[in-house]
DNA sequence: GCAAAAGTGTTTCTCATACACCCATGT
DNA sequence: ACATGGGTGTATGAGAAACACTTTTGC
């Protein structure tokens, strides 16, 4: 059995709240009976072991559903972390023991990223403490999760340049300013409003609605929707989302 | 131990021979003593299990070295295949048994792709039969390796659009026609010679040498080299390699 | 009426695309 | 001399970038 490993998935759940890009973290604590280890709770990405006979995609969706109550979230595998040294810190070893794992066995984890509009997620208590944290304010995480988060950011930036996934972070009806802000946040760059709008107007799958914002203390903006159908049809002309 | 898995890596080794894009395959046979299973040999990608205390990158490099005799090859992880059903075909189950594995345990494999100029590889006999096959002529492979090859192709196309990795498939000195041909092969498209050369002339890291082809029965072409140093310095202006 | 964000046009420059002929070498 | 691939220039159109003012609403 010496060649075998545990397999887990870690989901980097990105959420956009209209202002900043956030990531969903869960508090890592030990069970009651392991408390003699005086384990200082800390925060980690959302992850879990893959069940017997379960695909990694199913496992990732399961985690997402358990934590956000949502299914059909945009989710994609981006990298696997399998360094035999990755969970050798005493804290991680203690944690592994506390959940009944053999801490000498490697844990290979497949990293997924997920995109969601934070308003869609009701963070109710599901047995674990959970919070949104702005990506730029994330401190030191448990396990090797800072590294996984970094790689996830690289992956979504790369992906976002060439595929229309910014919409996944917005409600189904959104304004162009909100869309622009998503790109500005993720690329950490400022975009020109007129140029951005001209570019979007060329994307036939961003569809203007006959509907406006309500209750805002300024000129209400027109709402738009994203049509994946139209995109799939017209995507021969693969737009660049490069900023 | 029911939650554990084997971990392997599979390397999709792409080679360019001046004409076509090829992939390196190895013949899958059983050891002498397992021959009662009358196992029909077939072809697979190059892969292997990851040793205890070995990183997956080290394992991939080890496989590459064992098969090609080369180190410092361009190599990158692109996707993990971990479906519990992936090796349930009787042939794969027999093969697993023949190498002493428990066929009921899942094998998760991390796919890497490698790029190399075929001239650099001397295919000597290293205990296994090995051959280059043009990507378009690959037949049915063992395991789920047709799927892994497909995904590898998608990954290198994607990567090649935005990073200067086409050079990895060429000798260190190459002509512009060779470079153009690499892109044409991989994207399965024809490019305009003049436009291609104008585009390349803007890439300061493709450096013209004062050296020409010799012994060709036509006007000898100027040779060029790729400088990763220059690229790393000037890569703020991230060129698109889109065709 | 004022604060706040929405919305809109023009100019300039770079790059993509399309296209046809002469050049240097080996045989 | 001829076959073979090497090498070059121009015109057109699309999109990127830079930039400032008017409009509509809630209060």
Short mmCIF file of C-alpha atoms (C1' of nucleotides) in Angstrom, two decimals:
data_model
loop_
_atom_site.label_atom_id
_atom_site.label_comp_id
_atom_site.label_asym_id
_atom_site.label_seq_id
_atom_site.Cartn_x
_atom_site.Cartn_y
_atom_site.Cartn_z
CA UNK A 1 0.00 0.00 0.00
CA UNK A 2 3.02 2.26 0.19
CA UNK A 3 2.42 3.75 -3.23
CA UNK A 4 -1.06 4.99 -2.56
CA UNK A 5 -2.27 8.44 -1.69
CA UNK A 6 -5.33 10.24 -0.54
CA UNK A 7 -7.12 12.32 -3.09
CA UNK A 8 -8.91 15.52 -2.25
CA UNK A 9 -10.28 18.50 -4.08
CA UNK A 10 -9.95 22.13 -3.04
CA UNK A 11 -12.38 24.69 -4.41
CA UNK A 12 -11.28 28.28 -4.71
CA UNK A 13 -14.70 29.92 -4.69
CA UNK A 14 -14.49 33.44 -6.03
CA UNK A 15 -17.35 35.80 -5.40
CA UNK A 16 -17.96 39.32 -6.58
CA UNK A 17 -20.08 41.54 -4.37
CA UNK A 18 -20.38 44.56 -6.64
CA UNK A 19 -17.19 46.01 -5.30
CA UNK A 20 -14.38 43.57 -4.76
CA UNK A 21 -13.32 40.10 -5.69
CA UNK A 22 -13.70 37.83 -2.69
CA UNK A 23 -12.82 34.29 -1.88
CA UNK A 24 -14.78 31.96 0.38
CA UNK A 25 -12.88 30.62 3.37
CA UNK A 26 -13.82 28.15 6.07
CA UNK A 27 -12.52 27.99 9.59
CA UNK A 28 -10.38 24.99 10.37
CA UNK A 29 -10.93 23.65 13.88
CA UNK A 30 -10.47 20.28 15.47
CA UNK A 31 -13.27 18.17 16.78
CA UNK A 32 -14.00 18.34 20.51
CA UNK A 33 -12.15 15.19 21.39
CA UNK A 34 -8.95 16.35 19.72
CA UNK A 35 -8.76 19.57 21.66
CA UNK A 36 -5.88 18.48 23.82
CA UNK A 37 -3.67 19.36 20.87
CA UNK A 38 -4.49 23.02 21.55
CA UNK A 39 -4.96 23.69 17.92
CA UNK A 40 -5.29 27.36 17.03
CA UNK A 41 -8.12 27.65 14.51
CA UNK A 42 -7.23 29.18 11.19
CA UNK A 43 -8.79 29.63 7.74
CA UNK A 44 -8.56 27.52 4.64
CA UNK A 45 -10.12 27.16 1.24
CA UNK A 46 -13.08 24.86 0.93
CA UNK A 47 -11.97 21.33 0.29
CA UNK A 48 -12.71 17.75 1.04
CA UNK A 49 -11.69 14.23 0.31
CA UNK A 50 -13.02 12.50 -2.75
CA UNK A 51 -15.32 9.66 -1.91
CA UNK A 52 -14.89 6.17 -3.15
CA UNK A 53 -16.41 5.86 -6.63
CA UNK A 54 -16.89 9.58 -6.94
CA UNK A 55 -15.37 11.65 -9.75
CA UNK A 56 -13.38 14.69 -8.76
CA UNK A 57 -15.90 16.90 -10.56
CA UNK A 58 -18.70 15.39 -8.50
CA UNK A 59 -16.69 15.91 -5.36
CA UNK A 60 -16.07 19.55 -6.21
CA UNK A 61 -19.75 20.13 -6.93
CA UNK A 62 -20.67 18.42 -3.70
CA UNK A 63 -18.43 20.74 -1.70
CA UNK A 64 -19.83 23.73 -3.51
CA UNK A 65 -23.37 22.66 -2.83
CA UNK A 66 -22.73 21.89 0.82
CA UNK A 67 -21.25 25.31 1.40
CA UNK A 68 -23.25 27.60 -0.85
CA UNK A 69 -26.44 25.65 -1.42
CA UNK A 70 -25.96 26.24 -5.13
CA UNK A 71 -25.49 23.83 -7.96
CA UNK A 72 -24.74 24.72 -11.57
CA UNK A 73 -21.94 27.00 -10.55
CA UNK A 74 -19.14 27.67 -12.97
CA UNK A 75 -16.40 25.30 -11.90
CA UNK A 76 -13.18 24.21 -13.48
CA UNK A 77 -10.15 22.16 -12.61
CA UNK A 78 -6.98 24.24 -12.84
CA UNK A 79 -4.05 22.44 -11.23
CA UNK A 80 -3.09 19.49 -9.09
CA UNK A 81 -0.94 19.84 -6.00
CA UNK A 82 0.72 16.63 -4.99
CA UNK A 83 4.04 17.48 -3.43
CA UNK A 84 4.74 14.81 -0.79
CA UNK A 85 5.94 17.63 1.46
CA UNK A 86 2.83 19.74 1.18
CA UNK A 87 1.17 18.80 4.44
CA UNK A 88 4.18 18.16 6.66
CA UNK A 89 3.81 21.21 8.90
CA UNK A 90 3.01 20.05 12.45
CA UNK A 91 -0.32 21.84 12.38
CA UNK A 92 -1.41 20.08 9.20
CA UNK A 93 -0.15 16.74 10.51
CA UNK A 94 -2.17 17.19 13.69
CA UNK A 95 -5.21 18.04 11.70
CA UNK A 96 -4.80 14.94 9.53
CA UNK A 97 -4.52 12.78 12.62
CA UNK A 98 -7.59 14.39 14.14
CA UNK A 99 -9.74 13.33 11.21
CA UNK A 100 -8.36 9.82 11.34
CA UNK A 101 -5.91 9.97 8.45
CA UNK A 102 -2.50 8.47 8.39
CA UNK A 103 -0.41 11.64 8.22
CA UNK A 104 2.42 9.80 6.49
CA UNK A 105 0.32 9.21 3.39
CA UNK A 106 0.49 11.86 0.75
CA UNK A 107 -2.62 13.91 0.02
CA UNK A 108 -2.85 14.90 -3.61
CA UNK A 109 -5.38 17.64 -4.14
CA UNK A 110 -6.96 18.80 -7.35
CA UNK A 111 -7.61 22.54 -7.37
CA UNK A 112 -10.85 23.82 -8.85
CA UNK A 113 -11.97 27.39 -9.14
CA UNK A 114 -15.58 28.46 -9.01
CA UNK A 115 -17.17 31.78 -9.87
CA UNK A 116 -20.33 33.09 -8.30
CA UNK A 117 -22.15 36.33 -7.54
CA UNK A 118 -22.01 36.68 -3.77
CA UNK A 119 -25.65 37.76 -3.57
CA UNK A 120 -26.63 34.31 -4.70
CA UNK A 121 -24.98 32.73 -1.72
CA UNK A 122 -26.74 32.70 1.63
CA UNK A 123 -23.97 31.84 4.07
CA UNK A 124 -25.89 29.80 6.53
CA UNK A 125 -24.27 27.71 9.16
CA UNK A 126 -23.64 24.27 7.78
CA UNK A 127 -21.54 22.97 10.60
CA UNK A 128 -18.57 25.13 9.75
CA UNK A 129 -17.80 28.80 10.03
CA UNK A 130 -17.58 30.37 6.60
CA UNK A 131 -16.82 33.88 5.36
CA UNK A 132 -16.08 35.94 2.27
CA UNK A 133 -12.73 37.70 2.30
CA UNK A 134 -11.50 40.18 -0.31
CA UNK A 135 -8.76 38.47 -2.25
CA UNK A 136 -6.35 41.29 -1.51
CA UNK A 137 -6.89 40.96 2.23
CA UNK A 138 -6.41 37.23 2.60
CA UNK A 139 -3.88 36.48 5.32
CA UNK A 140 -1.99 33.29 5.99
CA UNK A 141 -4.13 30.26 5.27
CA UNK A 142 -3.88 26.70 6.51
CA UNK A 143 -2.30 23.89 4.51
CA UNK A 144 -0.65 25.19 1.31
CA UNK A 145 -3.76 27.15 0.47
CA UNK A 146 -2.07 30.49 -0.13
CA UNK A 147 -0.21 28.87 -2.97
CA UNK A 148 -3.36 27.26 -4.33
CA UNK A 149 -5.15 30.60 -4.21
CA UNK A 150 -2.31 32.27 -6.10
CA UNK A 151 -2.43 29.67 -8.82
CA UNK A 152 -6.20 29.96 -9.02
CA UNK A 153 -5.89 33.70 -9.58
CA UNK A 154 -3.39 33.14 -12.35
CA UNK A 155 -5.74 30.61 -13.90
CA UNK A 156 -8.85 32.78 -13.83
CA UNK A 157 -6.97 35.76 -15.21
CA UNK A 158 -5.70 33.64 -18.03
CA UNK A 159 -9.12 32.17 -18.69
CA UNK A 160 -10.91 35.46 -18.43
CA UNK A 161 -8.81 36.93 -21.20
CA UNK A 162 -10.22 34.54 -23.71
CA UNK A 163 -13.55 33.31 -22.50
CA UNK A 164 -16.65 35.05 -21.35
CA UNK A 165 -16.59 34.00 -17.73
CA UNK A 166 -16.77 37.46 -16.15
CA UNK A 167 -20.54 37.16 -16.36
CA UNK A 168 -20.47 34.25 -13.94
CA UNK A 169 -19.56 36.70 -11.21
CA UNK A 170 -22.59 38.90 -11.81
CA UNK A 171 -26.32 38.52 -11.31
CA UNK A 172 -28.12 37.50 -14.47
CA UNK A 173 -29.05 41.13 -15.18
CA UNK A 174 -26.19 43.55 -14.82
CA UNK A 175 -25.02 46.98 -15.91
CA UNK A 176 -22.01 47.66 -18.08
CA UNK A 177 -20.34 49.50 -15.25
CA UNK A 178 -20.62 46.39 -13.10
CA UNK A 179 -19.14 44.28 -15.87
CA UNK A 180 -16.31 46.73 -16.36
CA UNK A 181 -15.66 46.69 -12.64
CA UNK A 182 -15.36 42.90 -12.62
CA UNK A 183 -12.59 43.09 -15.19
CA UNK A 184 -10.91 45.96 -13.39
CA UNK A 185 -10.91 44.07 -10.12
CA UNK A 186 -9.60 40.85 -11.52
CA UNK A 187 -6.88 42.39 -13.63
CA UNK A 188 -6.16 45.08 -11.11
CA UNK A 189 -6.28 47.65 -13.87
CA UNK A 190 -8.34 50.67 -14.86
CA UNK A 191 -10.25 50.56 -18.11
CA UNK A 192 -11.57 53.37 -20.24
CA UNK A 193 -15.36 53.51 -20.06
CA UNK A 194 -15.98 54.45 -23.66
CA UNK A 195 -13.54 51.96 -25.11
CA UNK A 196 -14.85 49.22 -22.87
CA UNK A 197 -18.44 49.87 -23.91
CA UNK A 198 -17.54 49.98 -27.56
CA UNK A 199 -15.81 46.63 -27.22
CA UNK A 200 -18.74 45.07 -25.42
CA UNK A 201 -21.16 46.42 -28.01
CA UNK A 202 -19.37 44.24 -30.53
CA UNK A 203 -20.09 41.13 -28.47
CA UNK A 204 -23.46 40.06 -29.72
CA UNK A 205 -23.95 37.75 -26.79
CA UNK A 206 -24.11 40.65 -24.34
CA UNK A 207 -27.71 41.59 -24.85
CA UNK A 208 -29.24 44.94 -23.86
CA UNK A 209 -32.58 44.65 -22.09
CA UNK A 210 -35.43 47.15 -22.06
CA UNK A 211 -35.02 47.50 -18.37
CA UNK A 212 -33.21 49.89 -16.09
CA UNK A 213 -31.87 50.02 -12.62
CA UNK A 214 -34.36 51.26 -10.01
CA UNK A 215 -33.94 53.27 -6.87
CA UNK A 216 -30.46 54.54 -7.57
CA UNK A 217 -29.75 58.19 -6.73
CA UNK A 218 -28.47 58.95 -10.21
CA UNK A 219 -29.31 58.25 -13.81
CA UNK A 220 -30.36 54.59 -13.85
CA UNK A 221 -28.27 52.33 -16.02
CA UNK A 222 -29.57 49.97 -18.65
CA UNK A 223 -29.42 46.30 -17.74
CA UNK A 224 -27.82 43.63 -19.90
CA UNK A 225 -27.77 39.88 -19.93
CA UNK A 226 -25.26 37.34 -21.16
CA UNK A 227 -26.44 34.69 -23.58
CA UNK A 228 -24.34 31.58 -23.67
CA UNK A 229 -26.41 30.32 -26.57
CA UNK A 230 -25.50 33.30 -28.71
CA UNK A 231 -21.90 33.01 -27.61
CA UNK A 232 -21.71 29.34 -28.52
CA UNK A 233 -23.08 30.10 -31.97
CA UNK A 234 -20.87 33.08 -32.72
CA UNK A 235 -17.73 32.03 -30.94
CA UNK A 236 -15.75 31.27 -34.07
CA UNK A 237 -14.69 34.88 -33.77
CA UNK A 238 -13.07 34.26 -30.43
CA UNK A 239 -12.91 37.60 -28.76
CA UNK A 240 -10.00 38.59 -26.70
CA UNK A 241 -10.84 39.87 -23.30
CA UNK A 242 -7.34 41.16 -22.92
CA UNK A 243 -7.19 44.46 -21.09
CA UNK B 1 -7.31 2.28 3.27
CA UNK B 2 -10.43 2.36 1.13
CA UNK B 3 -10.11 6.03 0.35
CA UNK B 4 -6.66 5.86 -1.14
CA UNK B 5 -5.60 5.82 -4.76
CA UNK B 6 -2.60 5.25 -6.90
CA UNK B 7 -1.03 8.29 -8.45
CA UNK B 8 0.61 8.24 -11.85
CA UNK B 9 1.73 10.74 -14.42
CA UNK B 10 1.26 10.48 -18.16
CA UNK B 11 3.46 12.49 -20.48
CA UNK B 12 2.16 13.49 -23.85
CA UNK B 13 5.47 14.00 -25.61
CA UNK B 14 5.02 16.06 -28.75
CA UNK B 15 7.78 16.08 -31.29
CA UNK B 16 8.14 18.04 -34.50
CA UNK B 17 10.24 16.47 -37.23
CA UNK B 18 10.26 19.33 -39.69
CA UNK B 19 7.07 18.17 -41.27
CA UNK B 20 4.42 16.96 -38.88
CA UNK B 21 3.51 17.08 -35.26
CA UNK B 22 4.15 13.68 -33.72
CA UNK B 23 3.49 12.09 -30.39
CA UNK B 24 5.67 9.50 -28.72
CA UNK B 25 3.98 6.19 -27.96
CA UNK B 26 5.19 3.08 -26.17
CA UNK B 27 4.06 -0.44 -26.70
CA UNK B 28 2.14 -1.98 -23.84
CA UNK B 29 2.89 -5.64 -23.33
CA UNK B 30 2.71 -7.97 -20.38
CA UNK B 31 5.68 -9.56 -18.72
CA UNK B 32 6.57 -13.11 -19.74
CA UNK B 33 4.94 -14.76 -16.77
CA UNK B 34 1.59 -13.06 -17.42
CA UNK B 35 1.34 -14.29 -20.95
CA UNK B 36 -1.36 -16.78 -20.21
CA UNK B 37 -3.76 -13.81 -20.35
CA UNK B 38 -3.10 -13.64 -24.09
CA UNK B 39 -2.88 -9.93 -23.99
CA UNK B 40 -2.80 -8.25 -27.39
CA UNK B 41 -0.07 -5.57 -27.24
CA UNK B 42 -1.22 -2.04 -27.98
CA UNK B 43 0.17 1.49 -27.74
CA UNK B 44 -0.08 4.06 -25.00
CA UNK B 45 1.33 7.39 -23.99
CA UNK B 46 4.40 7.35 -21.82
CA UNK B 47 3.47 7.17 -18.17
CA UNK B 48 4.44 5.73 -14.89
CA UNK B 49 3.57 5.63 -11.26
CA UNK B 50 4.87 8.32 -8.98
CA UNK B 51 7.34 7.03 -6.47
CA UNK B 52 7.08 7.46 -2.78
CA UNK B 53 8.45 10.88 -1.80
CA UNK B 54 8.69 11.99 -5.39
CA UNK B 55 6.94 15.08 -6.72
CA UNK B 56 4.82 14.67 -9.82
CA UNK B 57 7.14 17.03 -11.71
CA UNK B 58 10.10 14.85 -10.80
CA UNK B 59 8.21 11.78 -11.91
CA UNK B 60 7.35 13.36 -15.26
CA UNK B 61 10.95 14.39 -15.81
CA UNK B 62 12.11 10.93 -14.87
CA UNK B 63 9.85 9.35 -17.48
CA UNK B 64 11.00 11.83 -20.06
CA UNK B 65 14.61 11.13 -19.31
CA UNK B 66 14.19 7.39 -19.33
CA UNK B 67 12.55 7.46 -22.71
CA UNK B 68 14.31 10.25 -24.55
CA UNK B 69 17.60 10.56 -22.68
CA UNK B 70 16.91 14.28 -22.43
CA UNK B 71 16.45 16.50 -19.43
CA UNK B 72 15.47 20.17 -19.49
CA UNK B 73 12.60 19.51 -21.81
CA UNK B 74 9.66 21.85 -21.82
CA UNK B 75 7.11 20.14 -19.62
CA UNK B 76 3.88 21.28 -18.08
CA UNK B 77 1.03 19.84 -16.13
CA UNK B 78 -2.27 20.32 -17.98
CA UNK B 79 -5.01 18.21 -16.44
CA UNK B 80 -5.72 15.43 -13.97
CA UNK B 81 -7.75 12.38 -14.89
CA UNK B 82 -9.19 10.61 -11.91
CA UNK B 83 -12.46 9.09 -12.91
CA UNK B 84 -12.89 5.91 -10.85
CA UNK B 85 -14.14 4.22 -14.04
CA UNK B 86 -11.17 5.15 -16.17
CA UNK B 87 -9.31 1.84 -16.03
CA UNK B 88 -12.16 -0.62 -15.76
CA UNK B 89 -11.87 -2.12 -19.22
CA UNK B 90 -10.85 -5.80 -18.90
CA UNK B 91 -7.64 -5.16 -20.78
CA UNK B 92 -6.59 -2.37 -18.42
CA UNK B 93 -7.62 -4.44 -15.41
CA UNK B 94 -5.48 -7.33 -16.62
CA UNK B 95 -2.58 -5.03 -17.15
CA UNK B 96 -2.91 -3.60 -13.65
CA UNK B 97 -2.93 -7.10 -12.19
CA UNK B 98 0.11 -8.06 -14.23
CA UNK B 99 2.18 -5.32 -12.63
CA UNK B 100 1.01 -6.27 -9.18
CA UNK B 101 -1.57 -3.55 -8.60
CA UNK B 102 -4.89 -3.99 -6.98
CA UNK B 103 -7.18 -3.27 -9.93
CA UNK B 104 -9.97 -2.14 -7.65
CA UNK B 105 -7.98 0.86 -6.51
CA UNK B 106 -8.44 4.02 -8.51
CA UNK B 107 -5.48 5.33 -10.47
CA UNK B 108 -5.45 9.10 -10.67
CA UNK B 109 -3.11 10.33 -13.34
CA UNK B 110 -1.75 13.81 -13.85
CA UNK B 111 -1.31 14.66 -17.52
CA UNK B 112 1.78 16.55 -18.61
CA UNK B 113 2.69 17.67 -22.05
CA UNK B 114 6.25 17.94 -23.29
CA UNK B 115 7.61 19.59 -26.41
CA UNK B 116 10.76 18.51 -28.16
CA UNK B 117 12.42 18.56 -31.55
CA UNK B 118 12.46 14.96 -32.70
CA UNK B 119 16.04 15.20 -33.97
CA UNK B 120 17.15 15.62 -30.39
CA UNK B 121 15.73 12.27 -29.44
CA UNK B 122 17.62 9.11 -30.22
CA UNK B 123 15.02 6.40 -29.79
CA UNK B 124 17.16 3.65 -28.43
CA UNK B 125 15.78 0.54 -26.91
CA UNK B 126 15.31 1.12 -23.20
CA UNK B 127 13.39 -2.01 -22.45
CA UNK B 128 10.26 -0.86 -24.23
CA UNK B 129 9.30 -0.40 -27.83
CA UNK B 130 8.85 3.25 -28.61
CA UNK B 131 7.82 5.16 -31.73
CA UNK B 132 6.85 8.57 -33.04
CA UNK B 133 3.41 8.74 -34.62
CA UNK B 134 1.93 11.73 -36.43
CA UNK B 135 -0.80 13.11 -34.22
CA UNK B 136 -3.33 12.85 -37.01
CA UNK B 137 -2.60 9.17 -37.52
CA UNK B 138 -2.87 7.99 -33.95
CA UNK B 139 -5.21 5.04 -33.69
CA UNK B 140 -6.89 3.61 -30.63
CA UNK B 141 -4.62 3.78 -27.62
CA UNK B 142 -4.63 1.79 -24.42
CA UNK B 143 -6.14 3.08 -21.16
CA UNK B 144 -8.00 6.37 -21.68
CA UNK B 145 -5.04 7.77 -23.54
CA UNK B 146 -6.94 8.97 -26.60
CA UNK B 147 -8.84 11.29 -24.32
CA UNK B 148 -5.66 12.45 -22.60
CA UNK B 149 -4.05 13.14 -25.96
CA UNK B 150 -7.08 15.19 -27.06
CA UNK B 151 -6.93 17.29 -23.94
CA UNK B 152 -3.20 17.77 -24.35
CA UNK B 153 -3.74 19.09 -27.85
CA UNK B 154 -6.32 21.54 -26.61
CA UNK B 155 -3.91 22.63 -23.90
CA UNK B 156 -0.93 23.21 -26.17
CA UNK B 157 -3.04 25.09 -28.70
CA UNK B 158 -4.31 27.32 -25.98
CA UNK B 159 -0.85 27.83 -24.55
CA UNK B 160 0.77 28.38 -27.90
CA UNK B 161 -1.53 31.27 -28.65
CA UNK B 162 -0.11 33.30 -25.84
CA UNK B 163 3.31 32.04 -25.03
CA UNK B 164 6.38 31.45 -27.11
CA UNK B 165 6.54 27.71 -26.85
CA UNK B 166 6.60 26.90 -30.56
CA UNK B 167 10.38 27.24 -30.39
CA UNK B 168 10.58 24.27 -28.07
CA UNK B 169 9.65 22.07 -31.01
CA UNK B 170 12.55 23.29 -33.15
CA UNK B 171 16.30 22.92 -33.05
CA UNK B 172 18.02 25.88 -31.43
CA UNK B 173 18.72 27.39 -34.84
CA UNK B 174 15.75 27.41 -37.18
CA UNK B 175 14.36 29.13 -40.24
CA UNK B 176 11.25 31.22 -40.33
CA UNK B 177 9.59 28.76 -42.66
CA UNK B 178 10.14 26.04 -40.09
CA UNK B 179 8.64 28.20 -37.39
CA UNK B 180 5.67 29.03 -39.55
CA UNK B 181 5.19 25.37 -40.28
CA UNK B 182 5.08 24.53 -36.57
CA UNK B 183 2.18 26.93 -36.11
CA UNK B 184 0.45 25.70 -39.21
CA UNK B 185 0.69 22.10 -38.07
CA UNK B 186 -0.51 22.72 -34.58
CA UNK B 187 -3.41 24.95 -35.51
CA UNK B 188 -4.14 23.02 -38.66
CA UNK B 189 -4.27 26.27 -40.58
CA UNK B 190 -2.41 27.99 -43.39
CA UNK B 191 -0.65 31.23 -42.67
CA UNK B 192 0.42 33.98 -45.02
CA UNK B 193 4.18 34.00 -45.34
CA UNK B 194 4.63 37.75 -45.52
CA UNK B 195 2.27 38.51 -42.68
CA UNK B 196 3.80 35.82 -40.51
CA UNK B 197 7.29 37.17 -41.07
CA UNK B 198 6.21 40.71 -40.36
CA UNK B 199 4.68 39.57 -37.09
CA UNK B 200 7.76 37.63 -36.08
CA UNK B 201 9.98 40.58 -36.93
CA UNK B 202 8.20 42.48 -34.18
CA UNK B 203 9.18 39.85 -31.62
CA UNK B 204 12.53 41.04 -30.44
CA UNK B 205 13.28 37.72 -28.84
CA UNK B 206 13.40 35.97 -32.21
CA UNK B 207 16.92 36.85 -33.17
CA UNK B 208 18.32 36.70 -36.69
CA UNK B 209 21.74 35.07 -36.93
CA UNK B 210 24.46 35.75 -39.48
CA UNK B 211 24.20 32.22 -40.58
CA UNK B 212 22.40 30.38 -43.34
CA UNK B 213 21.21 26.94 -44.17
CA UNK B 214 23.76 24.83 -46.03
CA UNK B 215 23.39 22.17 -48.67
CA UNK B 216 19.83 22.93 -49.64
CA UNK B 217 18.96 22.88 -53.35
CA UNK B 218 17.49 26.36 -53.27
CA UNK B 219 18.24 29.76 -51.84
CA UNK B 220 19.45 29.05 -48.30
CA UNK B 221 17.34 30.52 -45.55
CA UNK B 222 18.63 32.68 -42.75
CA UNK B 223 18.72 31.02 -39.35
CA UNK B 224 17.15 32.47 -36.23
CA UNK B 225 17.29 31.70 -32.56
CA UNK B 226 14.84 32.22 -29.71
CA UNK B 227 16.07 34.08 -26.65
CA UNK B 228 14.13 33.39 -23.51
CA UNK B 229 16.15 36.05 -21.73
CA UNK B 230 15.00 38.73 -24.15
CA UNK B 231 11.46 37.41 -23.93
CA UNK B 232 11.42 37.50 -20.16
CA UNK B 233 12.60 41.09 -20.22
CA UNK B 234 10.22 42.35 -22.86
CA UNK B 235 7.20 40.21 -22.10
CA UNK B 236 5.14 43.01 -20.64
CA UNK B 237 3.97 43.41 -24.19
CA UNK B 238 2.49 39.94 -24.25
CA UNK B 239 2.24 38.99 -27.85
CA UNK B 240 -0.62 37.05 -29.14
CA UNK B 241 0.30 34.02 -31.14
CA UNK B 242 -3.23 33.73 -32.34
CA UNK B 243 -3.51 32.63 -35.92
"C1'" DG C 1 -30.33 72.71 -7.74
"C1'" DC C 2 -26.97 69.46 -6.74
"C1'" DA C 3 -24.58 65.15 -6.29
"C1'" DA C 4 -23.71 60.90 -8.63
"C1'" DA C 5 -23.14 57.84 -12.11
"C1'" DA C 6 -24.84 56.96 -17.14
"C1'" DG C 7 -24.01 57.53 -21.63
"C1'" DT C 8 -21.91 59.13 -25.97
"C1'" DG C 9 -17.93 60.51 -30.79
"C1'" DT C 10 -13.75 61.63 -32.86
"C1'" DT C 11 -8.96 61.25 -33.90
"C1'" DT C 12 -4.76 58.79 -34.28
"C1'" DC C 13 -1.99 54.82 -34.67
"C1'" DT C 14 -1.00 50.07 -34.88
"C1'" DC C 15 -1.92 45.72 -36.61
"C1'" DA C 16 -4.41 42.13 -39.55
"C1'" DT C 17 -5.33 40.83 -44.06
"C1'" DA C 18 -4.82 40.10 -48.89
"C1'" DC C 19 -1.96 39.65 -52.62
"C1'" DA C 20 2.58 38.54 -56.73
"C1'" DC C 21 7.08 38.68 -58.08
"C1'" DC C 22 12.31 38.31 -58.12
"C1'" DC C 23 16.40 35.86 -55.79
"C1'" DA C 24 20.02 32.44 -54.56
"C1'" DT C 25 21.36 27.96 -54.60
"C1'" DG C 26 22.14 22.70 -56.09
"C1'" DT C 27 21.72 19.72 -59.70
"C1'" DA D 1 18.78 26.31 -67.44
"C1'" DC D 2 15.63 24.86 -64.26
"C1'" DA D 3 13.47 23.51 -60.04
"C1'" DT D 4 12.96 24.81 -55.35
"C1'" DG D 5 11.94 27.32 -51.59
"C1'" DG D 6 13.65 32.26 -49.72
"C1'" DG D 7 12.56 36.70 -49.32
"C1'" DT D 8 10.19 41.23 -49.92
"C1'" DG D 9 6.09 45.91 -50.11
"C1'" DT D 10 1.72 48.12 -50.40
"C1'" DA D 11 -3.02 49.25 -49.79
"C1'" DT D 12 -7.21 48.66 -47.05
"C1'" DG D 13 -9.90 48.12 -43.01
"C1'" DA D 14 -10.60 47.02 -38.06
"C1'" DG D 15 -9.69 47.79 -33.66
"C1'" DA D 16 -6.93 49.93 -29.55
"C1'" DA D 17 -6.10 54.07 -27.09
"C1'" DA D 18 -6.71 58.64 -25.52
"C1'" DC D 19 -9.78 62.08 -24.25
"C1'" DA D 20 -14.55 65.63 -22.05
"C1'" DC D 21 -19.05 66.83 -21.85
"C1'" DT D 22 -24.26 66.25 -21.41
"C1'" DT D 23 -28.12 63.49 -19.31
"C1'" DT D 24 -31.09 61.48 -15.87
"C1'" DT D 25 -32.37 60.39 -11.57
"C1'" DG D 26 -33.01 60.80 -6.03
"C1'" DC D 27 -32.67 63.81 -2.59
#
